[in-house]
Amino acid sequence: MKSVLQLFPWKWVLRLSIMALLVLSVFSFYGLYTDKFYFFKPDNYIFPLLSIVHFTFLYVLWFKIKENELSDPPMRTLEYSLYIIFLVYLYKFFETTQILISYDEFENHVIPNSFFPIAILIVTLQLLLMALTLMAFKYRKDLVGQYVFDDMNQHVDSWK
């Protein structure tokens, strides 16, 4: 894990996460079998809405590292909600992989030429996003600090 963290510094993890989230948000509207975008299906809006929490976590992580601040309860809540969203990312990965594997079942149908390249791109981006999310959790733990709230009042200056 240490060599992976050296390969991806925290700034790169944030930037790559933002790029992966943006591209996957666009591809959440894309139909692999039909090669069309579907903007009127409510299911397609789930990923972009959940990615707002991820963007917020990345911003808070960047701010805490840049300002050398300690972790706080709102950041903990964001991270815990991102754990649940990570499960959605995992589900979407398996769903896309299932679509990619089920290609043989639709041999008699007309499948667009862009099916394999875009499906492989989406699966790769989903794997990258999950790996980057885990690295962001590790960087939060290493650079921002643990979530210790037993001594919360030690850092408060009551005279200010």
XYZ file of N, CA, C and O in Angstrom:
640
model
N 0.837 -1.202 0.000
C 0.000 0.000 0.000
C 0.872 1.252 0.000
O 0.504 2.252 -0.588
N 2.026 1.142 0.657
C 2.905 2.307 0.737
C 3.428 2.706 -0.638
O 3.518 3.894 -0.951
N 3.741 1.711 -1.476
C 4.243 2.027 -2.811
C 3.136 2.634 -3.685
O 3.406 3.490 -4.518
N 1.896 2.189 -3.491
C 0.782 2.763 -4.241
C 0.558 4.201 -3.816
O 0.304 5.084 -4.648
N 0.669 4.473 -2.520
C 0.498 5.845 -2.035
C 1.629 6.758 -2.513
O 1.420 7.951 -2.709
N 2.830 6.191 -2.681
C 3.923 6.994 -3.224
C 3.701 7.283 -4.704
O 4.089 8.325 -5.207
N 3.067 6.336 -5.392
C 2.779 6.515 -6.805
C 1.677 7.556 -7.021
O 1.689 8.296 -8.005
N 0.720 7.618 -6.087
C -0.393 8.563 -6.164
C -0.379 9.483 -4.940
O -0.956 9.150 -3.919
N 0.268 10.641 -5.019
C 0.203 11.599 -3.902
C -1.232 12.076 -3.702
O -2.084 11.922 -4.574
N -1.492 12.693 -2.560
C -2.865 13.047 -2.219
C -3.493 14.014 -3.217
O -4.676 13.945 -3.494
N -2.702 14.913 -3.785
C -3.258 15.851 -4.768
C -3.701 15.113 -6.034
O -4.726 15.443 -6.622
N -2.930 14.121 -6.445
C -3.305 13.334 -7.615
C -4.544 12.502 -7.339
O -5.384 12.323 -8.221
N -4.656 11.988 -6.124
C -5.846 11.212 -5.766
C -7.086 12.089 -5.870
O -8.113 11.678 -6.421
N -6.989 13.320 -5.391
C -8.129 14.233 -5.470
C -8.467 14.579 -6.915
O -9.633 14.551 -7.321
N -7.455 14.905 -7.713
C -7.694 15.288 -9.101
C -8.254 14.129 -9.921
O -9.206 14.310 -10.692
N -7.654 12.954 -9.772
C -8.141 11.798 -10.516
C -9.550 11.400 -10.076
O -10.370 10.974 -10.902
N -9.838 11.552 -8.787
C -11.184 11.250 -8.299
C -12.205 12.190 -8.923
O -13.289 11.754 -9.341
N -11.874 13.459 -8.996
C -12.783 14.435 -9.597
C -13.013 14.120 -11.069
O -14.159 14.123 -11.550
N -11.940 13.801 -11.789
C -12.093 13.476 -13.207
C -12.918 12.208 -13.391
O -13.802 12.157 -14.261
N -12.650 11.178 -12.598
C -13.402 9.924 -12.720
C -14.875 10.144 -12.386
O -15.763 9.617 -13.073
N -15.151 10.923 -11.354
C -16.538 11.204 -10.981
C -17.277 11.953 -12.093
O -18.437 11.652 -12.390
N -16.621 12.925 -12.697
C -17.264 13.691 -13.771
C -17.558 12.817 -14.985
O -18.664 12.854 -15.537
N -16.583 12.011 -15.384
C -16.782 11.160 -16.564
C -17.836 10.095 -16.280
O -18.714 9.834 -17.108
N -17.793 9.491 -15.099
C -18.788 8.470 -14.765
C -20.182 9.072 -14.600
O -21.184 8.399 -14.862
N -20.257 10.322 -14.182
C -21.564 10.980 -14.095
C -22.173 11.157 -15.481
O -23.379 10.987 -15.661
N -21.348 11.481 -16.452
C -21.844 11.596 -17.821
C -22.248 10.221 -18.347
O -23.319 10.054 -18.943
N -21.405 9.213 -18.096
C -21.707 7.874 -18.597
C -22.847 7.189 -17.842
O -23.316 6.142 -18.276
N -23.291 7.748 -16.749
C -24.425 7.144 -16.060
C -25.708 7.312 -16.885
O -26.677 6.587 -16.677
N -25.705 8.249 -17.821
C -26.850 8.460 -18.702
C -26.743 7.663 -20.000
O -27.655 7.670 -20.808
N -25.627 6.983 -20.202
C -25.349 6.311 -21.464
C -25.856 4.871 -21.428
O -25.648 4.145 -20.472
N -26.510 4.454 -22.494
C -26.963 3.072 -22.646
C -25.969 2.305 -23.501
O -25.799 2.628 -24.683
N -25.318 1.313 -22.925
C -24.288 0.577 -23.658
C -24.854 -0.179 -24.858
O -24.254 -0.195 -25.923
N -25.992 -0.819 -24.690
C -26.558 -1.625 -25.771
C -27.113 -0.780 -26.908
O -27.143 -1.206 -28.056
N -27.558 0.425 -26.600
C -28.222 1.237 -27.616
C -27.361 2.366 -28.158
O -27.718 2.968 -29.161
N -26.271 2.685 -27.471
C -25.376 3.766 -27.899
C -26.102 5.116 -27.904
O -25.903 5.948 -28.784
N -26.967 5.313 -26.898
C -27.711 6.566 -26.763
C -27.662 7.035 -25.316
O -27.421 6.250 -24.411
N -27.927 8.321 -25.152
C -28.016 8.887 -23.810
C -29.481 8.980 -23.415
O -30.316 9.421 -24.207
N -29.772 8.591 -22.177
C -31.145 8.617 -21.674
C -31.215 9.589 -20.498
O -30.738 9.284 -19.407
N -31.815 10.740 -20.731
C -31.891 11.765 -19.699
C -33.214 11.738 -18.936
O -33.378 12.439 -17.955
N -34.167 10.950 -19.394
C -35.480 10.936 -18.767
C -35.715 9.723 -17.883
O -36.825 9.524 -17.410
N -34.690 8.903 -17.680
C -34.811 7.776 -16.756
C -34.339 8.242 -15.376
O -33.186 8.669 -15.222
N -35.189 8.169 -14.368
C -34.792 8.629 -13.030
C -33.615 7.843 -12.439
O -32.838 8.394 -11.670
N -33.461 6.577 -12.818
C -32.355 5.769 -12.295
C -30.993 6.338 -12.691
O -30.004 6.140 -11.981
N -30.944 7.022 -13.820
C -29.668 7.551 -14.295
C -29.161 8.720 -13.455
O -28.003 9.100 -13.564
N -30.012 9.291 -12.643
C -29.616 10.436 -11.825
C -29.072 10.025 -10.451
O -28.626 10.885 -9.702
N -29.114 8.749 -10.140
C -28.660 8.297 -8.821
C -27.164 8.549 -8.644
O -26.736 9.127 -7.644
N -26.363 8.110 -9.602
C -24.915 8.273 -9.478
C -24.494 9.746 -9.399
O -23.711 10.110 -8.516
N -24.994 10.624 -10.296
C -24.588 12.032 -10.171
C -25.000 12.668 -8.840
O -24.259 13.477 -8.284
N -26.155 12.287 -8.316
C -26.574 12.848 -7.026
C -25.705 12.337 -5.887
O -25.333 13.097 -4.981
N -25.366 11.063 -5.918
C -24.495 10.522 -4.876
C -23.063 11.048 -4.985
O -22.356 11.152 -3.985
N -22.662 11.388 -6.203
C -21.303 11.905 -6.365
C -21.137 13.284 -5.735
O -20.017 13.709 -5.464
N -22.237 13.981 -5.472
C -22.149 15.275 -4.788
C -21.546 15.093 -3.396
O -20.725 15.899 -2.952
N -21.938 14.028 -2.720
C -21.352 13.732 -1.406
C -19.866 13.451 -1.549
O -19.056 13.910 -0.733
N -19.494 12.733 -2.598
C -18.075 12.432 -2.824
C -17.288 13.707 -3.113
O -16.190 13.903 -2.586
N -17.845 14.588 -3.951
C -17.184 15.871 -4.224
C -17.016 16.680 -2.935
O -15.968 17.295 -2.717
N -18.030 16.666 -2.100
C -17.953 17.408 -0.838
C -16.868 16.836 0.052
O -16.094 17.584 0.660
N -16.793 15.518 0.135
C -15.739 14.887 0.939
C -14.357 15.249 0.405
O -13.435 15.546 1.179
N -14.194 15.230 -0.917
C -12.893 15.578 -1.496
C -12.522 17.024 -1.192
O -11.357 17.330 -0.899
N -13.504 17.924 -1.243
C -13.235 19.318 -0.909
C -12.843 19.465 0.561
O -11.882 20.168 0.883
N -13.576 18.805 1.436
C -13.268 18.896 2.870
C -11.894 18.297 3.142
O -11.114 18.857 3.917
N -11.571 17.189 2.494
C -10.247 16.582 2.674
C -9.156 17.529 2.200
O -8.148 17.735 2.891
N -9.353 18.127 1.026
C -8.373 19.080 0.518
C -8.207 20.256 1.485
O -7.085 20.663 1.784
N -9.303 20.791 1.977
C -9.254 21.933 2.881
C -8.545 21.569 4.191
O -7.709 22.328 4.679
N -8.866 20.411 4.753
C -8.256 20.001 6.023
C -6.756 19.781 5.867
O -5.978 20.145 6.749
N -6.347 19.187 4.753
C -4.914 18.956 4.541
C -4.203 20.278 4.293
O -3.140 20.539 4.860
N -4.791 21.127 3.468
C -4.160 22.410 3.130
C -4.036 23.322 4.345
O -3.016 23.978 4.533
N -5.064 23.380 5.177
C -5.063 24.250 6.352
C -4.496 23.571 7.592
O -4.464 24.181 8.657
N -4.103 22.312 7.453
C -3.520 21.543 8.560
C -4.473 21.501 9.758
O -4.072 21.731 10.892
N -5.736 21.222 9.475
C -6.749 21.145 10.519
C -6.998 19.694 10.914
O -6.695 18.770 10.174
N -7.591 19.529 12.074
C -7.947 18.203 12.559
C -9.320 17.810 12.025
O -10.094 18.641 11.570
N -9.601 16.529 12.118
C -10.908 16.042 11.677
C -11.998 16.522 12.640
O -11.732 16.840 13.795
N -13.218 16.572 12.147
C -14.335 17.048 12.957
C -15.575 16.195 12.665
O -15.568 15.383 11.740
N -16.632 16.345 13.454
C -17.831 15.514 13.257
C -18.479 15.623 11.880
O -18.900 14.604 11.340
N -18.570 16.816 11.247
C -19.146 16.825 9.892
C -18.320 16.018 8.886
O -18.871 15.355 8.014
N -17.000 16.057 9.026
C -16.157 15.266 8.127
C -16.362 13.781 8.380
O -16.390 12.980 7.442
N -16.517 13.413 9.622
C -16.772 12.015 9.967
C -18.098 11.560 9.356
O -18.179 10.475 8.787
N -19.112 12.411 9.430
C -20.408 12.066 8.854
C -20.305 11.902 7.342
O -20.876 10.977 6.761
N -19.561 12.801 6.702
C -19.345 12.688 5.259
C -18.645 11.384 4.908
O -19.032 10.697 3.959
N -17.619 11.059 5.668
C -16.872 9.838 5.366
C -17.725 8.601 5.595
O -17.696 7.667 4.799
N -18.505 8.590 6.646
C -19.364 7.440 6.905
C -20.431 7.300 5.816
O -20.778 6.189 5.417
N -20.956 8.408 5.335
C -21.923 8.315 4.235
C -21.236 7.872 2.949
O -21.837 7.182 2.121
N -19.963 8.224 2.802
C -19.213 7.781 1.627
C -18.940 6.280 1.676
O -18.806 5.641 0.627
N -18.877 5.701 2.864
C -18.761 4.242 2.976
C -19.981 3.576 2.345
O -19.851 2.581 1.629
N -21.149 4.113 2.597
C -22.377 3.558 2.020
C -22.403 3.793 0.513
O -22.781 2.908 -0.260
N -21.965 4.966 0.091
C -21.921 5.269 -1.339
C -20.903 4.380 -2.038
O -21.087 3.991 -3.198
N -19.846 4.004 -1.338
C -18.863 3.072 -1.891
C -19.526 1.746 -2.258
O -19.185 1.128 -3.270
N -20.498 1.318 -1.462
C -21.248 0.098 -1.783
C -22.051 0.278 -3.074
O -22.196 -0.661 -3.864
N -22.555 1.485 -3.310
C -23.259 1.767 -4.564
C -22.269 1.707 -5.727
O -22.587 1.169 -6.800
N -21.064 2.241 -5.525
C -20.033 2.145 -6.558
C -19.727 0.686 -6.867
O -19.555 0.305 -8.032
N -19.636 -0.125 -5.847
C -19.374 -1.545 -6.020
C -20.508 -2.214 -6.798
O -20.260 -3.011 -7.719
N -21.747 -1.866 -6.461
C -22.906 -2.400 -7.179
C -22.864 -1.993 -8.652
O -23.107 -2.822 -9.544
N -22.593 -0.728 -8.917
C -22.536 -0.253 -10.301
C -21.428 -0.964 -11.082
O -21.585 -1.262 -12.268
N -20.301 -1.248 -10.407
C -19.215 -1.984 -11.051
C -19.678 -3.380 -11.452
O -19.449 -3.825 -12.584
N -20.334 -4.086 -10.540
C -20.813 -5.422 -10.854
C -21.905 -5.385 -11.923
O -21.986 -6.277 -12.769
N -22.731 -4.363 -11.901
C -23.776 -4.223 -12.910
C -23.175 -4.017 -14.298
O -23.590 -4.658 -15.272
N -22.179 -3.160 -14.401
C -21.534 -2.911 -15.685
C -20.765 -4.138 -16.150
O -20.758 -4.466 -17.343
N -20.120 -4.818 -15.217
C -19.404 -6.050 -15.565
C -20.381 -7.105 -16.071
O -20.087 -7.822 -17.033
N -21.539 -7.203 -15.448
C -22.577 -8.147 -15.896
C -23.015 -7.818 -17.321
O -23.197 -8.718 -18.139
N -23.192 -6.543 -17.621
C -23.573 -6.140 -18.979
C -22.457 -6.513 -19.957
O -22.722 -7.027 -21.057
N -21.228 -6.298 -19.555
C -20.089 -6.617 -20.421
C -19.986 -8.116 -20.662
O -19.726 -8.553 -21.787
N -20.225 -8.904 -19.634
C -20.136 -10.357 -19.761
C -21.321 -10.918 -20.550
O -21.185 -11.917 -21.257
N -22.468 -10.275 -20.466
C -23.673 -10.787 -21.126
C -23.711 -10.460 -22.617
O -24.746 -10.645 -23.263
N -22.634 -10.019 -23.156
C -22.568 -9.673 -24.581
C -22.948 -10.871 -25.453
O -23.624 -10.716 -26.465
N -22.526 -12.069 -25.096
C -22.790 -13.260 -25.895
C -24.276 -13.601 -25.957
O -24.725 -14.252 -26.904
N -25.044 -13.208 -24.968
C -26.474 -13.514 -24.951
C -27.243 -12.737 -26.021
O -28.349 -13.111 -26.377
N -26.655 -11.664 -26.510
C -27.330 -10.812 -27.488
C -26.627 -10.835 -28.843
O -26.576 -9.829 -29.547
N -26.098 -12.002 -29.218
C -25.394 -12.118 -30.495
C -26.301 -11.831 -31.683
O -25.861 -11.273 -32.689
N -27.564 -12.220 -31.589
C -28.495 -12.054 -32.703
C -28.993 -10.622 -32.836
O -29.657 -10.289 -33.819
N -28.708 -9.788 -31.869
C -29.137 -8.391 -31.912
C -28.007 -7.520 -32.458
O -26.843 -7.909 -32.470
N -28.367 -6.343 -32.859
C -27.364 -5.401 -33.348
C -26.777 -4.667 -32.147
O -27.459 -3.909 -31.465
N -25.510 -4.933 -31.889
C -24.786 -4.281 -30.794
C -23.875 -3.232 -31.427
O -23.174 -3.513 -32.402
N -23.858 -2.013 -30.885
C -23.020 -0.967 -31.495
C -21.527 -1.295 -31.391
O -21.090 -2.034 -30.510
N -20.762 -0.740 -32.306
C -19.311 -0.964 -32.321
C -18.632 -0.367 -31.090
O -17.545 -0.795 -30.713
N -19.270 0.616 -30.489
C -18.671 1.273 -29.325
C -18.920 0.514 -28.022
O -18.487 0.959 -26.963
N -19.601 -0.633 -28.091
C -19.968 -1.366 -26.875
C -18.745 -1.728 -26.042
O -18.664 -1.374 -24.859
N -17.804 -2.453 -26.631
C -16.644 -2.907 -25.858
C -15.736 -1.772 -25.387
O -15.349 -1.737 -24.217
N -15.359 -0.829 -26.253
C -14.462 0.233 -25.765
C -15.065 1.056 -24.629
O -14.394 1.319 -23.633
N -16.328 1.417 -24.767
C -16.939 2.249 -23.727
C -17.204 1.430 -22.470
O -17.010 1.919 -21.352
N -17.622 0.182 -22.620
C -17.854 -0.668 -21.444
C -16.562 -0.901 -20.677
O -16.541 -0.831 -19.437
N -15.475 -1.138 -21.387
C -14.183 -1.337 -20.716
C -13.721 -0.040 -20.066
O -13.181 -0.052 -18.953
N -13.947 1.090 -20.725
C -13.612 2.387 -20.130
C -14.406 2.621 -18.850
O -13.838 3.044 -17.826
N -15.699 2.334 -18.873
C -16.535 2.548 -17.690
C -16.100 1.634 -16.547
O -15.974 2.077 -15.400
N -15.849 0.362 -16.843
C -15.407 -0.580 -15.796
C -14.065 -0.140 -15.222
O -13.860 -0.169 -14.001
N -13.168 0.305 -16.083
C -11.854 0.774 -15.612
C -12.006 2.006 -14.729
O -11.366 2.103 -13.673
N -12.841 2.942 -15.140
C -13.060 4.147 -14.336
C -13.731 3.819 -13.002
O -13.417 4.428 -11.976
N -14.642 2.854 -13.009
C -15.288 2.458 -11.755
C -14.279 1.812 -10.804
O -14.286 2.105 -9.602
N -13.412 0.954 -11.326
C -12.359 0.365 -10.487
C -11.403 1.437 -9.976
O -11.004 1.423 -8.804
N -11.032 2.362 -10.861
C -10.150 3.456 -10.461
C -10.790 4.306 -9.380
O -10.127 4.667 -8.393
N -12.072 4.608 -9.529
C -12.768 5.426 -8.529
C -12.807 4.724 -7.172
O -12.585 5.356 -6.141
N -13.063 3.431 -7.178
C -13.088 2.704 -5.906
C -11.705 2.684 -5.257
O -11.580 2.890 -4.045
N -10.662 2.471 -6.056
C -9.303 2.484 -5.514
C -8.933 3.875 -4.991
O -8.338 4.010 -3.919
N -9.287 4.908 -5.736
C -8.992 6.283 -5.310
C -9.768 6.651 -4.046
O -9.251 7.384 -3.196
N -10.978 6.142 -3.911
C -11.764 6.409 -2.706
C -11.092 5.782 -1.489
O -10.988 6.417 -0.433
N -10.608 4.555 -1.646
C -9.903 3.905 -0.535
C -8.609 4.644 -0.196
O -8.256 4.781 0.982
N -7.913 5.134 -1.233
C -6.697 5.915 -0.972
C -7.027 7.235 -0.284
O -6.274 7.698 0.577
N -8.142 7.855 -0.637
C -8.557 9.102 0.018
C -8.841 8.845 1.500
O -8.487 9.665 2.351
N -9.466 7.709 1.808
C -9.691 7.352 3.210
C -8.365 7.205 3.945
O -8.210 7.653 5.077
N -7.395 6.579 3.293
C -6.079 6.377 3.910
C -5.372 7.722 4.119
O -4.775 7.960 5.176
N -5.448 8.599 3.116
C -4.826 9.917 3.268
C -5.517 10.730 4.362
O -4.865 11.485 5.072
N -6.830 10.596 4.481
C -7.528 11.290 5.575
C -7.012 10.800 6.911
O -6.729 11.600 7.803
N -6.829 9.521 7.034
C -6.345 8.952 8.291
C -4.912 9.395 8.577
O -4.581 9.754 9.710
N -4.065 9.416 7.556
C -2.650 9.749 7.752
C -2.398 11.250 7.888
O -1.619 11.680 8.738
N -3.041 12.058 7.051
C -2.723 13.486 7.003
C -3.643 14.357 7.859
O -3.208 15.394 8.354
N -4.890 13.967 7.999
C -5.821 14.761 8.798
C -5.885 14.232 10.218
O -5.944 15.000 11.172
N -5.871 12.916 10.365
C -5.868 12.331 11.699
C -7.071 11.450 11.943
O -8.038 11.441 11.184
N -6.976 10.720 13.010
C -8.051 9.814 13.414
C -9.247 10.615 13.904
O -9.132 11.776 14.267
N -10.369 9.947 13.966
C -11.564 10.549 14.543
C -11.572 10.244 16.033
O -12.081 9.232 16.477
N -10.970 11.131 16.813
C -10.934 10.976 18.262
C -11.734 12.138 18.845
O -11.349 13.287 18.738
N -12.837 11.812 19.486
C -13.700 12.858 20.007
C -13.824 12.793 21.516
O -14.596 13.522 22.107
N -13.062 11.919 22.172
C -13.095 11.860 23.627
C -12.437 13.094 24.232
O -12.853 13.591 25.263
N -11.401 13.588 23.564
C -10.684 14.768 24.064
C -11.031 15.998 23.229
O -10.202 16.855 22.999
N -12.255 16.099 22.799
C -12.678 17.164 21.901
C -12.472 18.558 22.496
O -12.100 19.488 21.803
N -12.684 18.709 23.764
C -12.595 20.029 24.384
C -11.170 20.440 24.721
O -10.959 21.558 25.173
N -10.190 19.580 24.508
C -8.810 19.951 24.789
C -8.290 21.014 23.823
O -7.448 21.805 24.183
N -8.792 21.017 22.607
C -8.280 21.935 21.589
C -9.071 23.245 21.529
O -8.808 24.083 20.678
N -10.020 23.423 22.403
C -10.849 24.619 22.386
C -10.276 25.627 23.382
O -10.057 25.331 24.545
N -10.033 26.832 22.893
C -9.567 27.900 23.760
C -10.790 28.680 24.233
O -11.437 29.386 23.457
N -11.114 28.556 25.485
C -12.339 29.156 26.002
C -12.240 30.669 26.145
O -13.245 31.319 26.415
N -11.069 31.260 25.981
C -10.885 32.695 26.130
C -11.086 33.449 24.833
O -11.051 34.668 24.811
N -11.298 32.740 23.729
C -11.462 33.431 22.440
C -12.889 33.797 22.215
O -13.813 33.204 22.523
